[in-house]
């Protein structure tokens, strides 16, 4: 069963909570899906039942069309944030990890066309494989974190938090205006370009430069 862990695989001791995700936070990804640049961050939520360990085999849903990778920097919250201001944010962060926002793209496109919510495409069980978390104190600059995803040895996604339309601090301020963030909640900060279908047997390698490397397999 999934629990939040640090990079030594020790339990962090925070409960599992909601995962607040942001869509369209990198210009290159907005372009690749022909979406409009939003005036304010597009937010959606995955429940705690979406969490599973990124290092364990990633199971994709059968019979529902393409299941896409979206590799994102994940922020683990350690103290409550309600209608926060910028100076509240840093002390409320436990640490930084890497999460996959698995997306049933065909289902999402159908829901988008009908103007319906995305939960069936985004929030299903195990739709959020999550890495161990690097403690905030160990990160030199959370607003300048490089990360990448390779599938079968081929680079598919490359991003850096400094390229976000809304940086980590602004994003958490904005989220906390609508949703109180509680200890153990996670914020997924959006995906850069390079989303595409995952196939059974794919070897997945995710990296946060200097801090994390995760290898997994799609089953
Ligand atoms: Zn995403």
mmCIF file with all atom_site columns, C-alpha atoms and ligand atoms in Angstrom:
data_model
loop_
_atom_site.group_PDB
_atom_site.id
_atom_site.type_symbol
_atom_site.label_atom_id
_atom_site.label_alt_id
_atom_site.label_comp_id
_atom_site.label_asym_id
_atom_site.label_entity_id
_atom_site.label_seq_id
_atom_site.pdbx_PDB_ins_code
_atom_site.Cartn_x
_atom_site.Cartn_y
_atom_site.Cartn_z
_atom_site.occupancy
_atom_site.B_iso_or_equiv
_atom_site.pdbx_formal_charge
_atom_site.auth_seq_id
_atom_site.auth_comp_id
_atom_site.auth_asym_id
_atom_site.auth_atom_id
_atom_site.pdbx_PDB_model_num
ATOM   1   C  CA  . UNK A 1 1   ? 0.000   0.000  0.000   1.00 0.00 ? 1   UNK A CA  1
ATOM   2   C  CA  . UNK A 1 2   ? 1.185   3.507  -0.783  1.00 0.00 ? 2   UNK A CA  1
ATOM   3   C  CA  . UNK A 1 3   ? 2.476   5.816  1.967   1.00 0.00 ? 3   UNK A CA  1
ATOM   4   C  CA  . UNK A 1 4   ? 4.525   9.013  1.564   1.00 0.00 ? 4   UNK A CA  1
ATOM   5   C  CA  . UNK A 1 5   ? 8.238   8.134  1.836   1.00 0.00 ? 5   UNK A CA  1
ATOM   6   C  CA  . UNK A 1 6   ? 11.490  10.072 1.926   1.00 0.00 ? 6   UNK A CA  1
ATOM   7   C  CA  . UNK A 1 7   ? 14.498  9.258  -0.266  1.00 0.00 ? 7   UNK A CA  1
ATOM   8   C  CA  . UNK A 1 8   ? 15.767  6.747  2.316   1.00 0.00 ? 8   UNK A CA  1
ATOM   9   C  CA  . UNK A 1 9   ? 12.415  4.925  1.972   1.00 0.00 ? 9   UNK A CA  1
ATOM   10  C  CA  . UNK A 1 10  ? 11.377  5.912  5.498   1.00 0.00 ? 10  UNK A CA  1
ATOM   11  C  CA  . UNK A 1 11  ? 7.719   6.725  6.098   1.00 0.00 ? 11  UNK A CA  1
ATOM   12  C  CA  . UNK A 1 12  ? 7.220   10.502 6.283   1.00 0.00 ? 12  UNK A CA  1
ATOM   13  C  CA  . UNK A 1 13  ? 4.342   10.235 8.732   1.00 0.00 ? 13  UNK A CA  1
ATOM   14  C  CA  . UNK A 1 14  ? 1.896   12.494 6.934   1.00 0.00 ? 14  UNK A CA  1
ATOM   15  C  CA  . UNK A 1 15  ? -1.575  11.159 6.081   1.00 0.00 ? 15  UNK A CA  1
ATOM   16  C  CA  . UNK A 1 16  ? -2.763  10.559 2.524   1.00 0.00 ? 16  UNK A CA  1
ATOM   17  C  CA  . UNK A 1 17  ? -4.914  13.374 1.232   1.00 0.00 ? 17  UNK A CA  1
ATOM   18  C  CA  . UNK A 1 18  ? -6.175  14.862 -1.969  1.00 0.00 ? 18  UNK A CA  1
ATOM   19  C  CA  . UNK A 1 19  ? -3.988  15.627 -4.945  1.00 0.00 ? 19  UNK A CA  1
ATOM   20  C  CA  . UNK A 1 20  ? -4.607  19.016 -6.500  1.00 0.00 ? 20  UNK A CA  1
ATOM   21  C  CA  . UNK A 1 21  ? -3.476  19.068 -10.126 1.00 0.00 ? 21  UNK A CA  1
ATOM   22  C  CA  . UNK A 1 22  ? -2.926  21.946 -12.487 1.00 0.00 ? 22  UNK A CA  1
ATOM   23  C  CA  . UNK A 1 23  ? -3.583  21.656 -16.210 1.00 0.00 ? 23  UNK A CA  1
ATOM   24  C  CA  . UNK A 1 24  ? -1.900  23.836 -18.833 1.00 0.00 ? 24  UNK A CA  1
ATOM   25  C  CA  . UNK A 1 25  ? 1.014   25.212 -16.815 1.00 0.00 ? 25  UNK A CA  1
ATOM   26  C  CA  . UNK A 1 26  ? 3.693   24.815 -19.514 1.00 0.00 ? 26  UNK A CA  1
ATOM   27  C  CA  . UNK A 1 27  ? 3.375   26.726 -22.795 1.00 0.00 ? 27  UNK A CA  1
ATOM   28  C  CA  . UNK A 1 28  ? 4.902   23.916 -24.902 1.00 0.00 ? 28  UNK A CA  1
ATOM   29  C  CA  . UNK A 1 29  ? 2.292   21.402 -23.674 1.00 0.00 ? 29  UNK A CA  1
ATOM   30  C  CA  . UNK A 1 30  ? -0.621  23.828 -24.228 1.00 0.00 ? 30  UNK A CA  1
ATOM   31  C  CA  . UNK A 1 31  ? 0.574   24.110 -27.820 1.00 0.00 ? 31  UNK A CA  1
ATOM   32  C  CA  . UNK A 1 32  ? 0.904   20.361 -28.420 1.00 0.00 ? 32  UNK A CA  1
ATOM   33  C  CA  . UNK A 1 33  ? -2.732  19.722 -27.422 1.00 0.00 ? 33  UNK A CA  1
ATOM   34  C  CA  . UNK A 1 34  ? -4.019  22.885 -29.167 1.00 0.00 ? 34  UNK A CA  1
ATOM   35  C  CA  . UNK A 1 35  ? -5.458  24.230 -25.926 1.00 0.00 ? 35  UNK A CA  1
ATOM   36  C  CA  . UNK A 1 36  ? -5.977  27.884 -25.060 1.00 0.00 ? 36  UNK A CA  1
ATOM   37  C  CA  . UNK A 1 37  ? -3.653  29.578 -22.549 1.00 0.00 ? 37  UNK A CA  1
ATOM   38  C  CA  . UNK A 1 38  ? -5.816  29.919 -19.423 1.00 0.00 ? 38  UNK A CA  1
ATOM   39  C  CA  . UNK A 1 39  ? -6.330  33.278 -17.663 1.00 0.00 ? 39  UNK A CA  1
ATOM   40  C  CA  . UNK A 1 40  ? -6.038  31.485 -14.330 1.00 0.00 ? 40  UNK A CA  1
ATOM   41  C  CA  . UNK A 1 41  ? -4.671  28.021 -13.486 1.00 0.00 ? 41  UNK A CA  1
ATOM   42  C  CA  . UNK A 1 42  ? -6.950  25.167 -14.515 1.00 0.00 ? 42  UNK A CA  1
ATOM   43  C  CA  . UNK A 1 43  ? -7.345  22.965 -11.425 1.00 0.00 ? 43  UNK A CA  1
ATOM   44  C  CA  . UNK A 1 44  ? -8.695  19.489 -10.835 1.00 0.00 ? 44  UNK A CA  1
ATOM   45  C  CA  . UNK A 1 45  ? -8.419  16.938 -8.035  1.00 0.00 ? 45  UNK A CA  1
ATOM   46  C  CA  . UNK A 1 46  ? -7.456  13.304 -7.776  1.00 0.00 ? 46  UNK A CA  1
ATOM   47  C  CA  . UNK A 1 47  ? -8.514  11.434 -4.624  1.00 0.00 ? 47  UNK A CA  1
ATOM   48  C  CA  . UNK A 1 48  ? -6.029  9.665  -2.307  1.00 0.00 ? 48  UNK A CA  1
ATOM   49  C  CA  . UNK A 1 49  ? -7.094  6.356  -3.932  1.00 0.00 ? 49  UNK A CA  1
ATOM   50  C  CA  . UNK A 1 50  ? -5.234  7.510  -7.069  1.00 0.00 ? 50  UNK A CA  1
ATOM   51  C  CA  . UNK A 1 51  ? -1.861  7.176  -5.302  1.00 0.00 ? 51  UNK A CA  1
ATOM   52  C  CA  . UNK A 1 52  ? 0.499   4.252  -5.819  1.00 0.00 ? 52  UNK A CA  1
ATOM   53  C  CA  . UNK A 1 53  ? 4.265   3.850  -5.766  1.00 0.00 ? 53  UNK A CA  1
ATOM   54  C  CA  . UNK A 1 54  ? 6.031   5.001  -8.952  1.00 0.00 ? 54  UNK A CA  1
ATOM   55  C  CA  . UNK A 1 55  ? 8.736   2.363  -8.419  1.00 0.00 ? 55  UNK A CA  1
ATOM   56  C  CA  . UNK A 1 56  ? 6.211   -0.492 -8.544  1.00 0.00 ? 56  UNK A CA  1
ATOM   57  C  CA  . UNK A 1 57  ? 4.938   -1.712 -11.934 1.00 0.00 ? 57  UNK A CA  1
ATOM   58  C  CA  . UNK A 1 58  ? 2.518   0.821  -13.452 1.00 0.00 ? 58  UNK A CA  1
ATOM   59  C  CA  . UNK A 1 59  ? -0.751  -0.808 -14.464 1.00 0.00 ? 59  UNK A CA  1
ATOM   60  C  CA  . UNK A 1 60  ? -2.721  0.857  -17.214 1.00 0.00 ? 60  UNK A CA  1
ATOM   61  C  CA  . UNK A 1 61  ? -6.441  0.542  -17.702 1.00 0.00 ? 61  UNK A CA  1
ATOM   62  C  CA  . UNK A 1 62  ? -7.485  -1.806 -20.530 1.00 0.00 ? 62  UNK A CA  1
ATOM   63  C  CA  . UNK A 1 63  ? -10.228 -1.113 -23.037 1.00 0.00 ? 63  UNK A CA  1
ATOM   64  C  CA  . UNK A 1 64  ? -10.506 2.654  -22.569 1.00 0.00 ? 64  UNK A CA  1
ATOM   65  C  CA  . UNK A 1 65  ? -8.233  3.908  -25.310 1.00 0.00 ? 65  UNK A CA  1
ATOM   66  C  CA  . UNK A 1 66  ? -4.856  5.592  -24.857 1.00 0.00 ? 66  UNK A CA  1
ATOM   67  C  CA  . UNK A 1 67  ? -3.389  6.090  -21.376 1.00 0.00 ? 67  UNK A CA  1
ATOM   68  C  CA  . UNK A 1 68  ? -0.887  8.967  -21.538 1.00 0.00 ? 68  UNK A CA  1
ATOM   69  C  CA  . UNK A 1 69  ? 2.147   9.832  -19.438 1.00 0.00 ? 69  UNK A CA  1
ATOM   70  C  CA  . UNK A 1 70  ? 2.255   13.293 -17.863 1.00 0.00 ? 70  UNK A CA  1
ATOM   71  C  CA  . UNK A 1 71  ? 5.380   13.614 -15.705 1.00 0.00 ? 71  UNK A CA  1
ATOM   72  C  CA  . UNK A 1 72  ? 5.103   16.424 -13.167 1.00 0.00 ? 72  UNK A CA  1
ATOM   73  C  CA  . UNK A 1 73  ? 6.897   17.872 -10.157 1.00 0.00 ? 73  UNK A CA  1
ATOM   74  C  CA  . UNK A 1 74  ? 4.844   16.985 -7.080  1.00 0.00 ? 74  UNK A CA  1
ATOM   75  C  CA  . UNK A 1 75  ? 4.844   19.071 -3.905  1.00 0.00 ? 75  UNK A CA  1
ATOM   76  C  CA  . UNK A 1 76  ? 4.076   17.404 -0.565  1.00 0.00 ? 76  UNK A CA  1
ATOM   77  C  CA  . UNK A 1 77  ? 2.339   19.727 1.908   1.00 0.00 ? 77  UNK A CA  1
ATOM   78  C  CA  . UNK A 1 78  ? 3.215   19.536 5.620   1.00 0.00 ? 78  UNK A CA  1
ATOM   79  C  CA  . UNK A 1 79  ? 1.109   22.288 7.193   1.00 0.00 ? 79  UNK A CA  1
ATOM   80  C  CA  . UNK A 1 80  ? -2.301  23.781 6.328   1.00 0.00 ? 80  UNK A CA  1
ATOM   81  C  CA  . UNK A 1 81  ? -2.612  26.527 3.722   1.00 0.00 ? 81  UNK A CA  1
ATOM   82  C  CA  . UNK A 1 82  ? -5.840  28.517 3.514   1.00 0.00 ? 82  UNK A CA  1
ATOM   83  C  CA  . UNK A 1 83  ? -6.005  31.701 1.462   1.00 0.00 ? 83  UNK A CA  1
ATOM   84  C  CA  . UNK A 1 84  ? -2.226  31.854 1.773   1.00 0.00 ? 84  UNK A CA  1
ATOM   85  C  CA  . UNK A 1 85  ? 0.101   34.635 0.731   1.00 0.00 ? 85  UNK A CA  1
ATOM   86  C  CA  . UNK A 1 86  ? 3.515   34.096 -0.875  1.00 0.00 ? 86  UNK A CA  1
ATOM   87  C  CA  . UNK A 1 87  ? 5.470   34.185 2.406   1.00 0.00 ? 87  UNK A CA  1
ATOM   88  C  CA  . UNK A 1 88  ? 3.321   31.322 3.802   1.00 0.00 ? 88  UNK A CA  1
ATOM   89  C  CA  . UNK A 1 89  ? 4.237   28.868 1.065   1.00 0.00 ? 89  UNK A CA  1
ATOM   90  C  CA  . UNK A 1 90  ? 7.840   27.770 1.610   1.00 0.00 ? 90  UNK A CA  1
ATOM   91  C  CA  . UNK A 1 91  ? 7.438   26.803 5.300   1.00 0.00 ? 91  UNK A CA  1
ATOM   92  C  CA  . UNK A 1 92  ? 4.355   24.703 4.405   1.00 0.00 ? 92  UNK A CA  1
ATOM   93  C  CA  . UNK A 1 93  ? 6.211   22.480 1.908   1.00 0.00 ? 93  UNK A CA  1
ATOM   94  C  CA  . UNK A 1 94  ? 7.563   19.129 3.162   1.00 0.00 ? 94  UNK A CA  1
ATOM   95  C  CA  . UNK A 1 95  ? 9.377   18.352 -0.064  1.00 0.00 ? 95  UNK A CA  1
ATOM   96  C  CA  . UNK A 1 96  ? 9.459   17.693 -3.790  1.00 0.00 ? 96  UNK A CA  1
ATOM   97  C  CA  . UNK A 1 97  ? 8.870   14.514 -5.759  1.00 0.00 ? 97  UNK A CA  1
ATOM   98  C  CA  . UNK A 1 98  ? 7.892   13.263 -9.197  1.00 0.00 ? 98  UNK A CA  1
ATOM   99  C  CA  . UNK A 1 99  ? 4.396   12.091 -10.025 1.00 0.00 ? 99  UNK A CA  1
ATOM   100 C  CA  . UNK A 1 100 ? 2.727   10.703 -13.121 1.00 0.00 ? 100 UNK A CA  1
ATOM   101 C  CA  . UNK A 1 101 ? -0.663  12.231 -13.905 1.00 0.00 ? 101 UNK A CA  1
ATOM   102 C  CA  . UNK A 1 102 ? -1.904  9.217  -15.873 1.00 0.00 ? 102 UNK A CA  1
ATOM   103 C  CA  . UNK A 1 103 ? -4.578  10.362 -18.284 1.00 0.00 ? 103 UNK A CA  1
ATOM   104 C  CA  . UNK A 1 104 ? -7.049  8.347  -20.344 1.00 0.00 ? 104 UNK A CA  1
ATOM   105 C  CA  . UNK A 1 105 ? -6.715  10.728 -23.290 1.00 0.00 ? 105 UNK A CA  1
ATOM   106 C  CA  . UNK A 1 106 ? -9.525  9.345  -25.453 1.00 0.00 ? 106 UNK A CA  1
ATOM   107 C  CA  . UNK A 1 107 ? -11.910 9.433  -22.489 1.00 0.00 ? 107 UNK A CA  1
ATOM   108 C  CA  . UNK A 1 108 ? -10.753 12.980 -21.642 1.00 0.00 ? 108 UNK A CA  1
ATOM   109 C  CA  . UNK A 1 109 ? -11.267 14.186 -25.223 1.00 0.00 ? 109 UNK A CA  1
ATOM   110 C  CA  . UNK A 1 110 ? -14.788 12.767 -25.228 1.00 0.00 ? 110 UNK A CA  1
ATOM   111 C  CA  . UNK A 1 111 ? -15.578 14.455 -21.880 1.00 0.00 ? 111 UNK A CA  1
ATOM   112 C  CA  . UNK A 1 112 ? -14.022 17.751 -23.027 1.00 0.00 ? 112 UNK A CA  1
ATOM   113 C  CA  . UNK A 1 113 ? -16.158 17.763 -26.172 1.00 0.00 ? 113 UNK A CA  1
ATOM   114 C  CA  . UNK A 1 114 ? -19.278 17.332 -24.073 1.00 0.00 ? 114 UNK A CA  1
ATOM   115 C  CA  . UNK A 1 115 ? -18.149 19.949 -21.551 1.00 0.00 ? 115 UNK A CA  1
ATOM   116 C  CA  . UNK A 1 116 ? -18.140 17.360 -18.762 1.00 0.00 ? 116 UNK A CA  1
ATOM   117 C  CA  . UNK A 1 117 ? -15.758 16.971 -15.790 1.00 0.00 ? 117 UNK A CA  1
ATOM   118 C  CA  . UNK A 1 118 ? -12.561 14.947 -16.297 1.00 0.00 ? 118 UNK A CA  1
ATOM   119 C  CA  . UNK A 1 119 ? -12.568 12.650 -13.278 1.00 0.00 ? 119 UNK A CA  1
ATOM   120 C  CA  . UNK A 1 120 ? -13.168 9.451  -15.253 1.00 0.00 ? 120 UNK A CA  1
ATOM   121 C  CA  . UNK A 1 121 ? -10.099 10.261 -17.358 1.00 0.00 ? 121 UNK A CA  1
ATOM   122 C  CA  . UNK A 1 122 ? -7.825  11.529 -14.599 1.00 0.00 ? 122 UNK A CA  1
ATOM   123 C  CA  . UNK A 1 123 ? -8.887  10.411 -11.132 1.00 0.00 ? 123 UNK A CA  1
ATOM   124 C  CA  . UNK A 1 124 ? -9.325  6.640  -11.360 1.00 0.00 ? 124 UNK A CA  1
ATOM   125 C  CA  . UNK A 1 125 ? -7.587  4.201  -8.962  1.00 0.00 ? 125 UNK A CA  1
ATOM   126 C  CA  . UNK A 1 126 ? -3.772  4.245  -9.316  1.00 0.00 ? 126 UNK A CA  1
ATOM   127 C  CA  . UNK A 1 127 ? -3.850  7.167  -11.749 1.00 0.00 ? 127 UNK A CA  1
ATOM   128 C  CA  . UNK A 1 128 ? -1.095  8.909  -9.772  1.00 0.00 ? 128 UNK A CA  1
ATOM   129 C  CA  . UNK A 1 129 ? 2.152   6.889  -9.411  1.00 0.00 ? 129 UNK A CA  1
ATOM   130 C  CA  . UNK A 1 130 ? 4.290   8.878  -6.936  1.00 0.00 ? 130 UNK A CA  1
ATOM   131 C  CA  . UNK A 1 131 ? 8.034   8.877  -6.180  1.00 0.00 ? 131 UNK A CA  1
ATOM   132 C  CA  . UNK A 1 132 ? 9.758   9.263  -2.837  1.00 0.00 ? 132 UNK A CA  1
ATOM   133 C  CA  . UNK A 1 133 ? 10.005  12.889 -1.708  1.00 0.00 ? 133 UNK A CA  1
ATOM   134 C  CA  . UNK A 1 134 ? 13.193  14.935 -1.395  1.00 0.00 ? 134 UNK A CA  1
ATOM   135 C  CA  . UNK A 1 135 ? 13.018  17.070 1.750   1.00 0.00 ? 135 UNK A CA  1
ATOM   136 C  CA  . UNK A 1 136 ? 12.678  20.799 1.111   1.00 0.00 ? 136 UNK A CA  1
ATOM   137 C  CA  . UNK A 1 137 ? 15.923  21.475 3.022   1.00 0.00 ? 137 UNK A CA  1
ATOM   138 C  CA  . UNK A 1 138 ? 17.866  19.352 0.507   1.00 0.00 ? 138 UNK A CA  1
ATOM   139 C  CA  . UNK A 1 139 ? 16.578  21.213 -2.563  1.00 0.00 ? 139 UNK A CA  1
ATOM   140 C  CA  . UNK A 1 140 ? 18.740  24.140 -3.645  1.00 0.00 ? 140 UNK A CA  1
ATOM   141 C  CA  . UNK A 1 141 ? 16.019  25.946 -5.644  1.00 0.00 ? 141 UNK A CA  1
ATOM   142 C  CA  . UNK A 1 142 ? 12.487  24.582 -6.027  1.00 0.00 ? 142 UNK A CA  1
ATOM   143 C  CA  . UNK A 1 143 ? 11.772  27.147 -8.731  1.00 0.00 ? 143 UNK A CA  1
ATOM   144 C  CA  . UNK A 1 144 ? 14.581  25.716 -10.880 1.00 0.00 ? 144 UNK A CA  1
ATOM   145 C  CA  . UNK A 1 145 ? 14.151  21.932 -10.896 1.00 0.00 ? 145 UNK A CA  1
ATOM   146 C  CA  . UNK A 1 146 ? 14.935  20.043 -14.092 1.00 0.00 ? 146 UNK A CA  1
ATOM   147 C  CA  . UNK A 1 147 ? 13.126  16.771 -14.732 1.00 0.00 ? 147 UNK A CA  1
ATOM   148 C  CA  . UNK A 1 148 ? 12.706  14.283 -17.544 1.00 0.00 ? 148 UNK A CA  1
ATOM   149 C  CA  . UNK A 1 149 ? 10.983  11.097 -18.629 1.00 0.00 ? 149 UNK A CA  1
ATOM   150 C  CA  . UNK A 1 150 ? 12.410  8.442  -20.919 1.00 0.00 ? 150 UNK A CA  1
ATOM   151 C  CA  . UNK A 1 151 ? 10.447  5.527  -22.332 1.00 0.00 ? 151 UNK A CA  1
ATOM   152 C  CA  . UNK A 1 152 ? 12.466  2.499  -23.502 1.00 0.00 ? 152 UNK A CA  1
ATOM   153 C  CA  . UNK A 1 153 ? 15.616  4.644  -23.393 1.00 0.00 ? 153 UNK A CA  1
ATOM   154 C  CA  . UNK A 1 154 ? 14.145  7.424  -25.549 1.00 0.00 ? 154 UNK A CA  1
ATOM   155 C  CA  . UNK A 1 155 ? 13.673  10.904 -24.085 1.00 0.00 ? 155 UNK A CA  1
ATOM   156 C  CA  . UNK A 1 156 ? 9.960   11.775 -24.157 1.00 0.00 ? 156 UNK A CA  1
ATOM   157 C  CA  . UNK A 1 157 ? 9.496   14.665 -21.717 1.00 0.00 ? 157 UNK A CA  1
ATOM   158 C  CA  . UNK A 1 158 ? 11.825  17.331 -20.410 1.00 0.00 ? 158 UNK A CA  1
ATOM   159 C  CA  . UNK A 1 159 ? 10.852  20.205 -18.144 1.00 0.00 ? 159 UNK A CA  1
ATOM   160 C  CA  . UNK A 1 160 ? 12.038  22.695 -15.583 1.00 0.00 ? 160 UNK A CA  1
ATOM   161 C  CA  . UNK A 1 161 ? 9.923   24.381 -12.929 1.00 0.00 ? 161 UNK A CA  1
ATOM   162 C  CA  . UNK A 1 162 ? 11.305  27.762 -14.049 1.00 0.00 ? 162 UNK A CA  1
ATOM   163 C  CA  . UNK A 1 163 ? 9.361   27.341 -17.342 1.00 0.00 ? 163 UNK A CA  1
ATOM   164 C  CA  . UNK A 1 164 ? 5.970   27.127 -15.623 1.00 0.00 ? 164 UNK A CA  1
ATOM   165 C  CA  . UNK A 1 165 ? 3.380   29.804 -16.448 1.00 0.00 ? 165 UNK A CA  1
ATOM   166 C  CA  . UNK A 1 166 ? 2.663   29.970 -12.695 1.00 0.00 ? 166 UNK A CA  1
ATOM   167 C  CA  . UNK A 1 167 ? 5.646   29.087 -10.515 1.00 0.00 ? 167 UNK A CA  1
ATOM   168 C  CA  . UNK A 1 168 ? 5.340   26.827 -7.481  1.00 0.00 ? 168 UNK A CA  1
ATOM   169 C  CA  . UNK A 1 169 ? 4.767   29.704 -5.044  1.00 0.00 ? 169 UNK A CA  1
ATOM   170 C  CA  . UNK A 1 170 ? 2.122   31.450 -7.170  1.00 0.00 ? 170 UNK A CA  1
ATOM   171 C  CA  . UNK A 1 171 ? 0.393   28.154 -7.869  1.00 0.00 ? 171 UNK A CA  1
ATOM   172 C  CA  . UNK A 1 172 ? 0.088   27.223 -4.177  1.00 0.00 ? 172 UNK A CA  1
ATOM   173 C  CA  . UNK A 1 173 ? -1.167  30.714 -3.314  1.00 0.00 ? 173 UNK A CA  1
ATOM   174 C  CA  . UNK A 1 174 ? -3.794  30.445 -6.063  1.00 0.00 ? 174 UNK A CA  1
ATOM   175 C  CA  . UNK A 1 175 ? -4.870  26.895 -5.112  1.00 0.00 ? 175 UNK A CA  1
ATOM   176 C  CA  . UNK A 1 176 ? -5.224  27.845 -1.445  1.00 0.00 ? 176 UNK A CA  1
ATOM   177 C  CA  . UNK A 1 177 ? -7.753  30.548 -2.345  1.00 0.00 ? 177 UNK A CA  1
ATOM   178 C  CA  . UNK A 1 178 ? -10.199 27.778 -3.377  1.00 0.00 ? 178 UNK A CA  1
ATOM   179 C  CA  . UNK A 1 179 ? -9.015  24.622 -1.613  1.00 0.00 ? 179 UNK A CA  1
ATOM   180 C  CA  . UNK A 1 180 ? -7.447  24.444 1.842   1.00 0.00 ? 180 UNK A CA  1
ATOM   181 C  CA  . UNK A 1 181 ? -4.311  22.352 1.498   1.00 0.00 ? 181 UNK A CA  1
ATOM   182 C  CA  . UNK A 1 182 ? -3.855  19.995 4.448   1.00 0.00 ? 182 UNK A CA  1
ATOM   183 C  CA  . UNK A 1 183 ? -0.810  18.086 5.736   1.00 0.00 ? 183 UNK A CA  1
ATOM   184 C  CA  . UNK A 1 184 ? -0.269  15.120 3.409   1.00 0.00 ? 184 UNK A CA  1
ATOM   185 C  CA  . UNK A 1 185 ? -1.961  16.713 0.400   1.00 0.00 ? 185 UNK A CA  1
ATOM   186 C  CA  . UNK A 1 186 ? 0.024   16.811 -2.838  1.00 0.00 ? 186 UNK A CA  1
ATOM   187 C  CA  . UNK A 1 187 ? 0.074   19.455 -5.546  1.00 0.00 ? 187 UNK A CA  1
ATOM   188 C  CA  . UNK A 1 188 ? 0.912   18.286 -9.077  1.00 0.00 ? 188 UNK A CA  1
ATOM   189 C  CA  . UNK A 1 189 ? 2.366   21.258 -10.927 1.00 0.00 ? 189 UNK A CA  1
ATOM   190 C  CA  . UNK A 1 190 ? 1.579   20.479 -14.570 1.00 0.00 ? 190 UNK A CA  1
ATOM   191 C  CA  . UNK A 1 191 ? 3.228   18.655 -17.429 1.00 0.00 ? 191 UNK A CA  1
ATOM   192 C  CA  . UNK A 1 192 ? 5.624   19.854 -20.135 1.00 0.00 ? 192 UNK A CA  1
ATOM   193 C  CA  . UNK A 1 193 ? 5.174   18.631 -23.705 1.00 0.00 ? 193 UNK A CA  1
ATOM   194 C  CA  . UNK A 1 194 ? 5.780   15.055 -24.730 1.00 0.00 ? 194 UNK A CA  1
ATOM   195 C  CA  . UNK A 1 195 ? 2.608   13.367 -23.550 1.00 0.00 ? 195 UNK A CA  1
ATOM   196 C  CA  . UNK A 1 196 ? 1.855   10.128 -25.378 1.00 0.00 ? 196 UNK A CA  1
ATOM   197 C  CA  . UNK A 1 197 ? 0.467   6.618  -24.983 1.00 0.00 ? 197 UNK A CA  1
ATOM   198 C  CA  . UNK A 1 198 ? 2.044   4.165  -22.545 1.00 0.00 ? 198 UNK A CA  1
ATOM   199 C  CA  . UNK A 1 199 ? 2.119   0.574  -23.749 1.00 0.00 ? 199 UNK A CA  1
ATOM   200 C  CA  . UNK A 1 200 ? 2.377   -2.670 -21.822 1.00 0.00 ? 200 UNK A CA  1
ATOM   201 C  CA  . UNK A 1 201 ? 6.040   -3.613 -21.463 1.00 0.00 ? 201 UNK A CA  1
ATOM   202 C  CA  . UNK A 1 202 ? 7.356   -0.027 -21.684 1.00 0.00 ? 202 UNK A CA  1
ATOM   203 C  CA  . UNK A 1 203 ? 10.400  0.674  -19.515 1.00 0.00 ? 203 UNK A CA  1
ATOM   204 C  CA  . UNK A 1 204 ? 9.908   4.024  -17.807 1.00 0.00 ? 204 UNK A CA  1
ATOM   205 C  CA  . UNK A 1 205 ? 12.724  6.119  -16.343 1.00 0.00 ? 205 UNK A CA  1
ATOM   206 C  CA  . UNK A 1 206 ? 11.945  9.402  -14.574 1.00 0.00 ? 206 UNK A CA  1
ATOM   207 C  CA  . UNK A 1 207 ? 14.557  11.815 -13.238 1.00 0.00 ? 207 UNK A CA  1
ATOM   208 C  CA  . UNK A 1 208 ? 14.664  14.943 -11.159 1.00 0.00 ? 208 UNK A CA  1
ATOM   209 C  CA  . UNK A 1 209 ? 18.137  16.235 -11.918 1.00 0.00 ? 209 UNK A CA  1
ATOM   210 C  CA  . UNK A 1 210 ? 20.551  15.820 -8.952  1.00 0.00 ? 210 UNK A CA  1
ATOM   211 C  CA  . UNK A 1 211 ? 17.857  14.372 -6.692  1.00 0.00 ? 211 UNK A CA  1
ATOM   212 C  CA  . UNK A 1 212 ? 15.769  11.433 -7.957  1.00 0.00 ? 212 UNK A CA  1
ATOM   213 C  CA  . UNK A 1 213 ? 15.807  8.573  -10.433 1.00 0.00 ? 213 UNK A CA  1
ATOM   214 C  CA  . UNK A 1 214 ? 12.920  6.112  -10.712 1.00 0.00 ? 214 UNK A CA  1
ATOM   215 C  CA  . UNK A 1 215 ? 12.738  3.081  -12.980 1.00 0.00 ? 215 UNK A CA  1
ATOM   216 C  CA  . UNK A 1 216 ? 9.469   1.284  -13.558 1.00 0.00 ? 216 UNK A CA  1
ATOM   217 C  CA  . UNK A 1 217 ? 7.650   -0.908 -16.053 1.00 0.00 ? 217 UNK A CA  1
ATOM   218 C  CA  . UNK A 1 218 ? 4.199   -0.631 -17.583 1.00 0.00 ? 218 UNK A CA  1
ATOM   219 C  CA  . UNK A 1 219 ? 2.096   -3.755 -17.061 1.00 0.00 ? 219 UNK A CA  1
HETATM 220 ZN ZN1 . LIG B 2 .   ? -1.243  16.807 -15.691 1.00 0.00 ? 1   LIG B ZN1 1
#
